[in-house]
Every structure is written in C-alpha cells, then in structure tokens.
Amino acid sequence: MKSINLKIHHKMKEFSKIYNAILQINLKNIENNYNYLKKAAPNTIIAASVKANSYGLGSDEICKTLYKKNCRDFFVATLKEALLLRGKYKYVNIYMLNGVNHLESFFKAFNSNIITVINNIDQFLILKDFFKINKKRVKCCLHFDTGMNRLGLKLKDFNKHIFPFQKNLEIKLVISHLINSEKKSFYNDKQLKLFHDIKNKFHFSKKTLFSLGNSNSIFLKSKFHFDMIRAGGFIYGLDLTKKKKSKNVLSLKAKIIQIEVVKKGRSIGYGAKYITKKDSIIATLAIGYADGLPRKYDGFVFYKKKKVKFVGNVSMDLSCIDISYIKNPKINDWVEIFGNNISISVFASKCNTITYEASSKIGSRVKRIYH
C-alpha cells in the first residue's frame, strides 16, 4: 500500500508542474466493482456501458481494464463511439444504443460488426432497406419501451412490422429499461410483467438474450436479472442506491494558484454575490465551470484535513475558497473537490444532480490520472 501511495505522490508532483486540475481514477476499484456485480449475479452476463467516454472517466483505460476482467459486451450511444471501440477490440460485442437514422450509417455499423439497437419503426425500415440491397441476414438488438416513453418499440409495432420479417434478422438481444431501478417501485413490477410478455413472443429465436436492468437493478430480486445486466454507474463508483456497495473510484483535485488577504466588506467573484464579513484569507483555485463545477456551487473542498467553503460565484476557469482557518496554506497545494473525504454523491447533491451527470461533465482539460 505504501508503494502505491508513493507512486501516486510522485505522479502528483510530476503533473503539478503542468496541470492545475486532475481527476484521479482508481482502476483497481473499478475491477473490484465489476467483480462485485459478477458475484451478485453469477448466472448473468455483466456488460459494460462505456458511452459518453465511460461517463467522463476516459474509455481507453476503462475498456482496457474491463477487457482484462473478461468483459466482452460493451454498450455505447453513437456510431462514432462504436467505431472507436471496434478499432481497439476486434472480438467483443458492441451494441449501439441510439441506433442509426441513415442507411449510410447502418452500412458502416454492419461492416464493422457493430450490433445496432432498433428503437423504433423508422430505424427498422432503414435495416429493411439494407436487406433489400444486400440480401444479408442482419444482426441487431431490439429495444422495447415498457414505460420509459423515451426510446423503444411498442409491442404492436413489433407484431405488425418486425415479426413478419424476423427470418431475415439475427436478433442477438432484446432490451428494455427500468424507470426506477435504484429502489423498489410498482413501476418495476409493471415493467417486469410487460417484459415477460415481450419475451414470450420470441419462442422462434432460441439464441436471443434478454436484458431489462442496469447496474442498480442487480440489487432488486434476481427475477430482474435475465441474461444480461447493462452496468455503468456502479462500476465507476457512482452508486445511486442507498446500499452504497461500490468502492470509490474518482477523486477530483484542483491547485491553489493564489492566496490573498481580502479586507472585510469586499466582494468575491462575478456579480458581487459574496461579501466578506471580516478580513479573510482567500485562495483561488484553477478550476471552474468549464471543468465541471456549477457556477453557483455552494459546497466545500477538503484541504489539510478540514472542509473549506467555496465563496462567490464560480467563473469559467477559477473559483475561490475561504482558508482563513487553515495553517500554513501554500500556492500549488492541491485541494479535494470530491474523492475519499467528500464523496461524489455529496458533490452531486450540492450540484442538484446525480453522480452520473457530475462525472460526465468533468471537462476535457482536467487531466485524468490512472492508478
């Protein structure tokens, strides 16, 4: 453990010369979280959702880590994400959740062995046009709407349009999406019943797999697990359930670049929304709303074993904290925005959002450091 901490310390020292904000990503804890899900549902495939650059963590390193743990099923949102992943991994299943809206895009997906998710009849008609041209059986995934009312086929549309065409399809997977997977809900039971009704329609396709749940659904009863769970947030330590079983993965830190004594009655930041009530020592951090902090963030950092409050509006590149009670503060010291001392859950709640959005919004100029 000491050797690992020493390595991290040396990395911090090295990157502090170049970067003012860093996101530390604990790959070992990603492995632990993935293993936890596999043990919790031993008879179910644990696929990984790596869309949006793996929720902001950086897909290259995340996919490499999960691949080493024998993950072979990955979900992305767009064709660009799918093609980037296929360029690195030839023998994995890649599912493109948003589907395609152009025949040209479907050609690219098909030629790269990417499994397109069909979300509606318009997308199915593109697939059908492709078959007319190529006369090749088409590999796909069907997404049914069981209550989200966002994307997804209706059962009546399947019966009318897709079922008559099913001999020309290789339906690898049938999915839907729970509305309230992080807790017990009557919506879950309602969706489960409808998904079983859908599953019963596929007696013609014995090799088709079925998936209803995301990470959080693993903590519901096993009847929600089916053949595959599409895990995302839990793997990355962004647990939305009250069980908090996942290990922390992320630590966002920013550097102090200025320390000044500000007299009583002076304003801090844009809009003069904060006025000092006494003479104060104010530290300026090199992190702002371009890096993932909300403009009106009302939270804390952790510095020298104490919580220190943000003051004034956050600007694009900078933010301020009151360090009046901190002994021996120094320029170039690092403070923790969230991590092991202030959880990302607390950070997200202070941002009036969830952990998934908080991690996804961390800006590209924040250096990702893996350990």
CSV table of C-alpha atoms in Angstrom, one decimal:
chain,number,residue,atom,x,y,z
A,1,MET,CA,0.0,0.0,0.0
A,2,LYS,CA,2.9,2.4,0.8
A,3,SER,CA,4.5,1.8,-2.5
A,4,ILE,CA,1.2,2.6,-4.3
A,5,ASN,CA,0.8,5.8,-2.3
A,6,LEU,CA,4.4,6.7,-3.1
A,7,LYS,CA,3.7,6.2,-6.8
A,8,ILE,CA,0.6,8.4,-6.6
A,9,HIS,CA,2.6,11.1,-4.8
A,10,HIS,CA,5.3,11.1,-7.5
A,11,LYS,CA,2.7,11.4,-10.2
A,12,MET,CA,1.0,14.3,-8.4
A,13,LYS,CA,4.3,16.0,-8.1
A,14,GLU,CA,5.1,15.4,-11.8
A,15,PHE,CA,1.6,16.6,-13.1
A,16,SER,CA,1.5,19.6,-10.7
A,17,LYS,CA,4.2,21.2,-13.0
A,18,ILE,CA,1.8,21.1,-16.0
A,19,TYR,CA,-1.8,20.7,-14.8
A,20,ASN,CA,-4.0,22.7,-12.4
A,21,ALA,CA,-6.8,20.3,-12.1
A,22,ILE,CA,-6.7,16.5,-12.1
A,23,LEU,CA,-9.2,13.6,-11.9
A,24,GLN,CA,-7.6,10.5,-10.2
A,25,ILE,CA,-9.2,7.3,-11.3
A,26,ASN,CA,-8.6,4.1,-9.3
A,27,LEU,CA,-8.6,1.2,-11.8
A,28,LYS,CA,-8.3,-1.4,-9.0
A,29,ASN,CA,-11.6,-0.2,-7.5
A,30,ILE,CA,-13.2,-0.4,-11.0
A,31,GLU,CA,-12.1,-4.0,-11.1
A,32,ASN,CA,-13.5,-4.6,-7.6
A,33,ASN,CA,-16.8,-3.0,-8.5
A,34,TYR,CA,-17.1,-5.1,-11.7
A,35,ASN,CA,-16.2,-8.3,-9.7
A,36,TYR,CA,-18.8,-7.4,-7.1
A,37,LEU,CA,-21.5,-7.3,-9.8
A,38,LYS,CA,-20.4,-10.6,-11.2
A,39,LYS,CA,-20.6,-12.3,-7.8
A,40,ALA,CA,-24.0,-10.7,-7.1
A,41,ALA,CA,-25.4,-12.1,-10.4
A,42,PRO,CA,-23.3,-15.2,-11.2
A,43,ASN,CA,-25.6,-16.6,-13.9
A,44,THR,CA,-25.9,-13.3,-15.7
A,45,ILE,CA,-23.6,-11.6,-18.2
A,46,ILE,CA,-22.3,-8.3,-16.8
A,47,ALA,CA,-22.0,-6.0,-19.8
A,48,ALA,CA,-20.4,-2.5,-19.5
A,49,SER,CA,-21.9,0.8,-20.6
A,50,VAL,CA,-19.0,2.9,-21.8
A,51,LYS,CA,-20.9,5.6,-23.5
A,52,ALA,CA,-20.0,9.3,-23.1
A,53,ASN,CA,-16.3,8.5,-22.7
A,54,SER,CA,-17.2,6.0,-19.9
A,55,TYR,CA,-19.2,8.6,-18.0
A,56,GLY,CA,-16.3,11.0,-18.3
A,57,LEU,CA,-13.6,8.7,-17.0
A,58,GLY,CA,-11.9,8.0,-20.3
A,59,SER,CA,-12.9,5.0,-22.4
A,60,ASP,CA,-9.4,3.9,-23.4
A,61,GLU,CA,-8.3,3.0,-19.9
A,62,ILE,CA,-11.7,1.9,-18.7
A,63,CYS,CA,-12.3,-0.6,-21.5
A,64,LYS,CA,-8.7,-1.9,-21.2
A,65,THR,CA,-9.3,-2.6,-17.5
A,66,LEU,CA,-12.7,-4.3,-18.1
A,67,TYR,CA,-11.4,-6.3,-21.0
A,68,LYS,CA,-8.7,-7.7,-18.7
A,69,LYS,CA,-11.6,-8.8,-16.4
A,70,ASN,CA,-13.1,-10.7,-19.3
A,71,CYS,CA,-15.8,-8.2,-20.1
A,72,ARG,CA,-16.8,-8.9,-23.7
A,73,ASP,CA,-20.1,-6.9,-24.1
A,74,PHE,CA,-20.0,-3.2,-24.4
A,75,PHE,CA,-22.7,-0.6,-24.8
A,76,VAL,CA,-22.1,2.8,-26.5
A,77,ALA,CA,-24.6,5.5,-27.6
A,78,THR,CA,-23.3,6.6,-31.0
A,79,LEU,CA,-21.7,5.3,-34.2
A,80,LYS,CA,-18.6,7.3,-33.5
A,81,GLU,CA,-18.2,5.7,-30.1
A,82,ALA,CA,-18.8,2.3,-31.6
A,83,LEU,CA,-16.2,2.7,-34.3
A,84,LEU,CA,-13.6,4.0,-31.9
A,85,LEU,CA,-14.1,0.9,-29.7
A,86,ARG,CA,-14.1,-1.5,-32.6
A,87,GLY,CA,-10.8,-0.1,-33.7
A,88,LYS,CA,-9.3,-1.3,-30.5
A,89,TYR,CA,-11.2,-4.6,-29.9
A,90,LYS,CA,-11.9,-6.9,-32.7
A,91,TYR,CA,-13.6,-9.7,-30.8
A,92,VAL,CA,-16.1,-8.0,-28.5
A,93,ASN,CA,-19.8,-7.4,-28.8
A,94,ILE,CA,-20.5,-3.7,-29.3
A,95,TYR,CA,-24.1,-2.5,-29.0
A,96,MET,CA,-25.1,1.0,-30.3
A,97,LEU,CA,-27.9,2.2,-28.1
A,98,ASN,CA,-29.1,5.2,-30.1
A,99,GLY,CA,-29.3,3.2,-33.3
A,100,VAL,CA,-29.0,4.8,-36.7
A,101,ASN,CA,-31.1,7.2,-38.7
A,102,HIS,CA,-29.4,6.9,-42.1
A,103,LEU,CA,-28.8,4.0,-44.4
A,104,GLU,CA,-25.1,5.0,-44.8
A,105,SER,CA,-24.6,4.9,-41.1
A,106,PHE,CA,-26.1,1.4,-41.0
A,107,PHE,CA,-23.7,0.3,-43.7
A,108,LYS,CA,-20.7,1.5,-41.6
A,109,ALA,CA,-22.1,-0.3,-38.5
A,110,PHE,CA,-22.7,-3.5,-40.4
A,111,ASN,CA,-19.3,-3.5,-42.0
A,112,SER,CA,-17.7,-3.1,-38.6
A,113,ASN,CA,-19.7,-5.9,-37.0
A,114,ILE,CA,-21.5,-3.4,-34.6
A,115,ILE,CA,-24.8,-4.5,-33.3
A,116,THR,CA,-27.3,-1.7,-34.0
A,117,VAL,CA,-30.2,-1.3,-31.5
A,118,ILE,CA,-33.5,-0.8,-33.2
A,119,ASN,CA,-35.6,1.7,-31.1
A,120,ASN,CA,-38.5,2.4,-33.5
A,121,ILE,CA,-40.1,1.6,-36.8
A,122,ASP,CA,-38.2,4.3,-38.7
A,123,GLN,CA,-34.9,2.7,-37.7
A,124,PHE,CA,-36.2,-0.8,-38.5
A,125,LEU,CA,-37.1,0.4,-42.1
A,126,ILE,CA,-33.5,1.5,-42.6
A,127,LEU,CA,-32.5,-2.0,-41.6
A,128,LYS,CA,-35.1,-3.4,-44.0
A,129,ASP,CA,-33.8,-1.2,-46.9
A,130,PHE,CA,-30.3,-2.5,-46.2
A,131,PHE,CA,-31.5,-6.1,-46.5
A,132,LYS,CA,-33.2,-5.3,-49.8
A,133,ILE,CA,-29.9,-4.1,-51.2
A,134,ASN,CA,-27.6,-6.8,-49.7
A,135,LYS,CA,-29.8,-9.8,-49.1
A,136,LYS,CA,-27.8,-10.4,-46.0
A,137,ARG,CA,-29.2,-11.5,-42.6
A,138,VAL,CA,-28.9,-8.6,-40.3
A,139,LYS,CA,-27.5,-8.8,-36.7
A,140,CYS,CA,-29.4,-6.4,-34.4
A,141,CYS,CA,-30.8,-5.7,-30.9
A,142,LEU,CA,-34.4,-4.8,-30.3
A,143,HIS,CA,-35.3,-2.2,-27.7
A,144,PHE,CA,-38.9,-2.2,-26.4
A,145,ASP,CA,-40.5,0.6,-24.5
A,146,THR,CA,-42.0,-0.8,-21.3
A,147,GLY,CA,-42.8,2.6,-19.6
A,148,MET,CA,-39.9,5.0,-20.1
A,149,ASN,CA,-41.5,6.7,-23.1
A,150,ARG,CA,-38.2,7.9,-24.3
A,151,LEU,CA,-37.0,5.4,-26.9
A,152,GLY,CA,-38.3,1.9,-27.8
A,153,LEU,CA,-40.6,-0.2,-29.9
A,154,LYS,CA,-44.2,-0.8,-29.0
A,155,LEU,CA,-45.3,-4.5,-29.0
A,156,LYS,CA,-48.0,-3.7,-31.6
A,157,ASP,CA,-45.3,-2.3,-33.9
A,158,PHE,CA,-43.2,-5.5,-33.5
A,159,ASN,CA,-46.2,-7.7,-34.3
A,160,LYS,CA,-47.1,-5.7,-37.4
A,161,HIS,CA,-43.7,-4.9,-38.9
A,162,ILE,CA,-40.8,-6.8,-37.4
A,163,PHE,CA,-42.2,-10.3,-36.7
A,164,PRO,CA,-43.1,-10.9,-40.4
A,165,PHE,CA,-39.5,-10.0,-41.2
A,166,GLN,CA,-37.9,-12.0,-38.4
A,167,LYS,CA,-36.4,-14.7,-40.6
A,168,ASN,CA,-34.1,-12.1,-42.1
A,169,LEU,CA,-32.9,-10.9,-38.7
A,170,GLU,CA,-30.3,-12.3,-36.3
A,171,ILE,CA,-31.8,-10.8,-33.1
A,172,LYS,CA,-28.9,-11.0,-30.6
A,173,LEU,CA,-30.5,-9.2,-27.8
A,174,VAL,CA,-33.9,-7.8,-26.6
A,175,ILE,CA,-33.7,-5.0,-24.1
A,176,SER,CA,-35.8,-2.6,-22.1
A,177,HIS,CA,-35.0,-0.1,-19.4
A,178,LEU,CA,-36.3,0.2,-15.8
A,179,ILE,CA,-37.6,3.6,-14.8
A,180,ASN,CA,-36.9,3.3,-11.0
A,181,SER,CA,-34.2,0.6,-10.8
A,182,GLU,CA,-32.4,2.2,-7.8
A,183,LYS,CA,-35.3,1.4,-5.5
A,184,LYS,CA,-38.4,-0.8,-5.0
A,185,SER,CA,-41.2,0.6,-7.1
A,186,PHE,CA,-44.6,-0.6,-8.6
A,187,TYR,CA,-43.2,0.7,-11.9
A,188,ASN,CA,-40.6,-2.1,-11.8
A,189,ASP,CA,-43.1,-4.9,-11.3
A,190,LYS,CA,-45.3,-3.4,-14.1
A,191,GLN,CA,-42.4,-3.2,-16.5
A,192,LEU,CA,-41.3,-6.7,-15.5
A,193,LYS,CA,-44.7,-8.2,-16.4
A,194,LEU,CA,-44.7,-6.4,-19.8
A,195,PHE,CA,-41.1,-7.5,-20.5
A,196,HIS,CA,-42.1,-11.1,-19.8
A,197,ASP,CA,-45.0,-10.7,-22.3
A,198,ILE,CA,-42.5,-9.5,-24.9
A,199,LYS,CA,-40.0,-12.3,-24.1
A,200,ASN,CA,-42.8,-14.9,-24.7
A,201,LYS,CA,-43.1,-13.6,-28.3
A,202,PHE,CA,-39.6,-14.8,-29.1
A,203,HIS,CA,-40.1,-18.6,-29.0
A,204,PHE,CA,-38.9,-18.5,-32.6
A,205,SER,CA,-35.5,-17.3,-31.6
A,206,LYS,CA,-33.9,-19.5,-29.0
A,207,LYS,CA,-30.4,-17.9,-29.1
A,208,THR,CA,-31.8,-14.4,-28.4
A,209,LEU,CA,-30.7,-12.9,-25.0
A,210,PHE,CA,-32.8,-10.7,-22.8
A,211,SER,CA,-31.9,-7.7,-20.7
A,212,LEU,CA,-34.1,-5.4,-18.6
A,213,GLY,CA,-31.7,-4.0,-16.0
A,214,ASN,CA,-28.8,-1.6,-15.5
A,215,SER,CA,-26.3,-1.5,-12.6
A,216,ASN,CA,-28.9,-0.7,-9.9
A,217,SER,CA,-31.3,-3.5,-10.9
A,218,ILE,CA,-28.8,-6.0,-9.6
A,219,PHE,CA,-29.9,-5.2,-6.1
A,220,LEU,CA,-33.5,-5.9,-7.0
A,221,LYS,CA,-34.7,-9.5,-6.9
A,222,SER,CA,-33.0,-11.9,-9.3
A,223,LYS,CA,-36.1,-12.1,-11.4
A,224,PHE,CA,-35.0,-8.7,-12.8
A,225,HIS,CA,-31.5,-10.0,-13.9
A,226,PHE,CA,-32.5,-12.1,-17.0
A,227,ASP,CA,-29.5,-13.0,-19.3
A,228,MET,CA,-27.6,-9.7,-19.1
A,229,ILE,CA,-27.2,-6.6,-16.9
A,230,ARG,CA,-26.0,-3.5,-18.6
A,231,ALA,CA,-23.8,-2.0,-15.9
A,232,GLY,CA,-22.5,1.5,-15.9
A,233,GLY,CA,-22.5,3.8,-12.9
A,234,PHE,CA,-21.9,1.2,-10.3
A,235,ILE,CA,-18.7,0.1,-12.0
A,236,TYR,CA,-17.4,3.7,-11.8
A,237,GLY,CA,-18.3,4.2,-8.1
A,238,LEU,CA,-21.4,6.3,-9.0
A,239,ASP,CA,-23.8,4.1,-7.0
A,240,LEU,CA,-27.3,5.6,-6.9
A,241,THR,CA,-28.7,3.1,-4.5
A,242,LYS,CA,-28.8,3.6,-0.7
A,243,LYS,CA,-26.9,0.4,-0.3
A,244,LYS,CA,-23.6,2.1,-1.3
A,245,LYS,CA,-21.8,-1.2,-2.2
A,246,SER,CA,-19.4,0.2,-4.8
A,247,LYS,CA,-15.9,1.4,-3.9
A,248,ASN,CA,-14.9,4.9,-4.7
A,249,VAL,CA,-13.2,5.3,-8.0
A,250,LEU,CA,-12.9,9.1,-8.5
A,251,SER,CA,-11.0,12.0,-6.9
A,252,LEU,CA,-11.2,15.5,-8.4
A,253,LYS,CA,-8.5,17.9,-7.2
A,254,ALA,CA,-7.6,21.4,-8.0
A,255,LYS,CA,-4.5,23.5,-7.4
A,256,ILE,CA,-4.3,26.7,-5.4
A,257,ILE,CA,-2.7,29.4,-7.6
A,258,GLN,CA,-3.2,32.5,-5.5
A,259,ILE,CA,-3.6,33.3,-1.8
A,260,GLU,CA,-4.6,36.9,-0.7
A,261,VAL,CA,-5.9,38.7,2.3
A,262,VAL,CA,-9.2,40.3,1.4
A,263,LYS,CA,-10.5,43.0,3.8
A,264,LYS,CA,-13.9,43.0,5.4
A,265,GLY,CA,-16.7,44.2,3.2
A,266,ARG,CA,-15.1,43.3,-0.1
A,267,SER,CA,-16.8,41.3,-2.8
A,268,ILE,CA,-15.5,37.9,-4.2
A,269,GLY,CA,-16.1,37.0,-7.9
A,270,TYR,CA,-18.6,38.0,-10.6
A,271,GLY,CA,-21.8,39.7,-9.6
A,272,ALA,CA,-20.5,40.6,-6.1
A,273,LYS,CA,-22.8,37.9,-4.6
A,274,TYR,CA,-20.5,37.2,-1.7
A,275,ILE,CA,-19.2,40.0,0.6
A,276,THR,CA,-16.6,39.2,3.2
A,277,LYS,CA,-17.9,39.6,6.8
A,278,LYS,CA,-14.4,40.0,8.2
A,279,ASP,CA,-10.8,40.2,7.0
A,280,SER,CA,-10.4,36.8,5.2
A,281,ILE,CA,-7.7,34.7,3.5
A,282,ILE,CA,-9.0,33.7,0.1
A,283,ALA,CA,-7.4,31.1,-2.1
A,284,THR,CA,-8.1,31.0,-5.8
A,285,LEU,CA,-8.3,27.5,-7.4
A,286,ALA,CA,-7.6,26.8,-11.0
A,287,ILE,CA,-10.9,25.1,-11.7
A,288,GLY,CA,-14.2,26.5,-12.9
A,289,TYR,CA,-17.5,25.7,-14.7
A,290,ALA,CA,-15.6,24.8,-17.8
A,291,ASP,CA,-14.2,21.9,-15.8
A,292,GLY,CA,-17.4,20.6,-14.2
A,293,LEU,CA,-18.3,22.9,-11.3
A,294,PRO,CA,-21.6,24.7,-11.4
A,295,ARG,CA,-21.5,28.5,-11.5
A,296,LYS,CA,-23.3,28.8,-8.2
A,297,TYR,CA,-21.7,25.9,-6.4
A,298,ASP,CA,-22.3,26.1,-2.6
A,299,GLY,CA,-20.1,23.2,-1.4
A,300,PHE,CA,-16.7,22.6,0.2
A,301,VAL,CA,-13.3,21.4,-0.6
A,302,PHE,CA,-11.1,19.2,1.7
A,303,TYR,CA,-7.8,20.8,2.5
A,304,LYS,CA,-5.4,20.0,5.3
A,305,LYS,CA,-7.9,17.6,6.9
A,306,LYS,CA,-10.6,20.3,7.0
A,307,LYS,CA,-13.7,21.2,5.0
A,308,VAL,CA,-13.3,24.6,3.4
A,309,LYS,CA,-16.2,26.5,1.9
A,310,PHE,CA,-16.4,28.0,-1.6
A,311,VAL,CA,-17.2,31.7,-1.7
A,312,GLY,CA,-18.5,33.8,-4.6
A,313,ASN,CA,-19.7,32.7,-8.0
A,314,VAL,CA,-17.5,30.1,-9.8
A,315,SER,CA,-16.2,31.5,-13.1
A,316,MET,CA,-15.2,29.6,-16.2
A,317,ASP,CA,-11.6,28.8,-15.1
A,318,LEU,CA,-11.4,29.9,-11.5
A,319,SER,CA,-13.1,29.6,-8.1
A,320,CYS,CA,-12.4,30.8,-4.6
A,321,ILE,CA,-12.4,29.3,-1.2
A,322,ASP,CA,-12.1,30.9,2.3
A,323,ILE,CA,-9.0,29.4,4.0
A,324,SER,CA,-8.9,31.8,7.0
A,325,TYR,CA,-8.7,29.0,9.5
A,326,ILE,CA,-6.1,26.9,7.6
A,327,LYS,CA,-2.5,26.9,9.0
A,328,ASN,CA,0.4,27.3,6.5
A,329,PRO,CA,-1.5,27.3,3.2
A,330,LYS,CA,0.7,27.3,0.2
A,331,ILE,CA,0.4,28.1,-3.5
A,332,ASN,CA,0.5,24.9,-5.6
A,333,ASP,CA,-1.1,22.9,-2.8
A,334,TRP,CA,-3.9,20.5,-4.0
A,335,VAL,CA,-7.4,20.5,-2.6
A,336,GLU,CA,-10.0,17.8,-3.0
A,337,ILE,CA,-13.3,18.8,-4.6
A,338,PHE,CA,-14.6,15.3,-4.2
A,339,GLY,CA,-13.0,11.9,-3.5
A,340,ASN,CA,-12.2,9.9,-0.4
A,341,ASN,CA,-13.1,12.7,2.1
A,342,ILE,CA,-16.0,14.5,0.3
A,343,SER,CA,-17.9,11.8,-1.7
A,344,ILE,CA,-19.1,12.4,-5.3
A,345,SER,CA,-22.6,11.8,-4.0
A,346,VAL,CA,-22.3,14.8,-1.7
A,347,PHE,CA,-20.8,16.9,-4.5
A,348,ALA,CA,-23.6,15.9,-6.9
A,349,SER,CA,-26.3,16.7,-4.4
A,350,LYS,CA,-24.8,20.1,-3.8
A,351,CYS,CA,-25.0,20.5,-7.6
A,352,ASN,CA,-28.7,19.5,-7.5
A,353,THR,CA,-28.0,16.5,-9.8
A,354,ILE,CA,-26.8,12.8,-9.7
A,355,THR,CA,-23.3,11.3,-9.7
A,356,TYR,CA,-23.7,10.2,-13.4
A,357,GLU,CA,-24.1,13.8,-14.6
A,358,ALA,CA,-21.4,15.1,-12.2
A,359,SER,CA,-18.7,12.7,-13.6
A,360,SER,CA,-19.8,13.1,-17.3
A,361,LYS,CA,-19.5,16.9,-17.0
A,362,ILE,CA,-15.9,17.0,-15.9
A,363,GLY,CA,-14.1,19.0,-18.6
A,364,SER,CA,-11.5,17.7,-21.0
A,365,ARG,CA,-8.7,20.0,-19.7
A,366,VAL,CA,-8.9,18.2,-16.3
A,367,LYS,CA,-6.1,15.7,-16.6
A,368,ARG,CA,-7.1,12.0,-16.0
A,369,ILE,CA,-4.6,10.1,-13.9
A,370,TYR,CA,-5.0,6.4,-13.6
A,371,HIS,CA,-3.6,4.3,-10.8
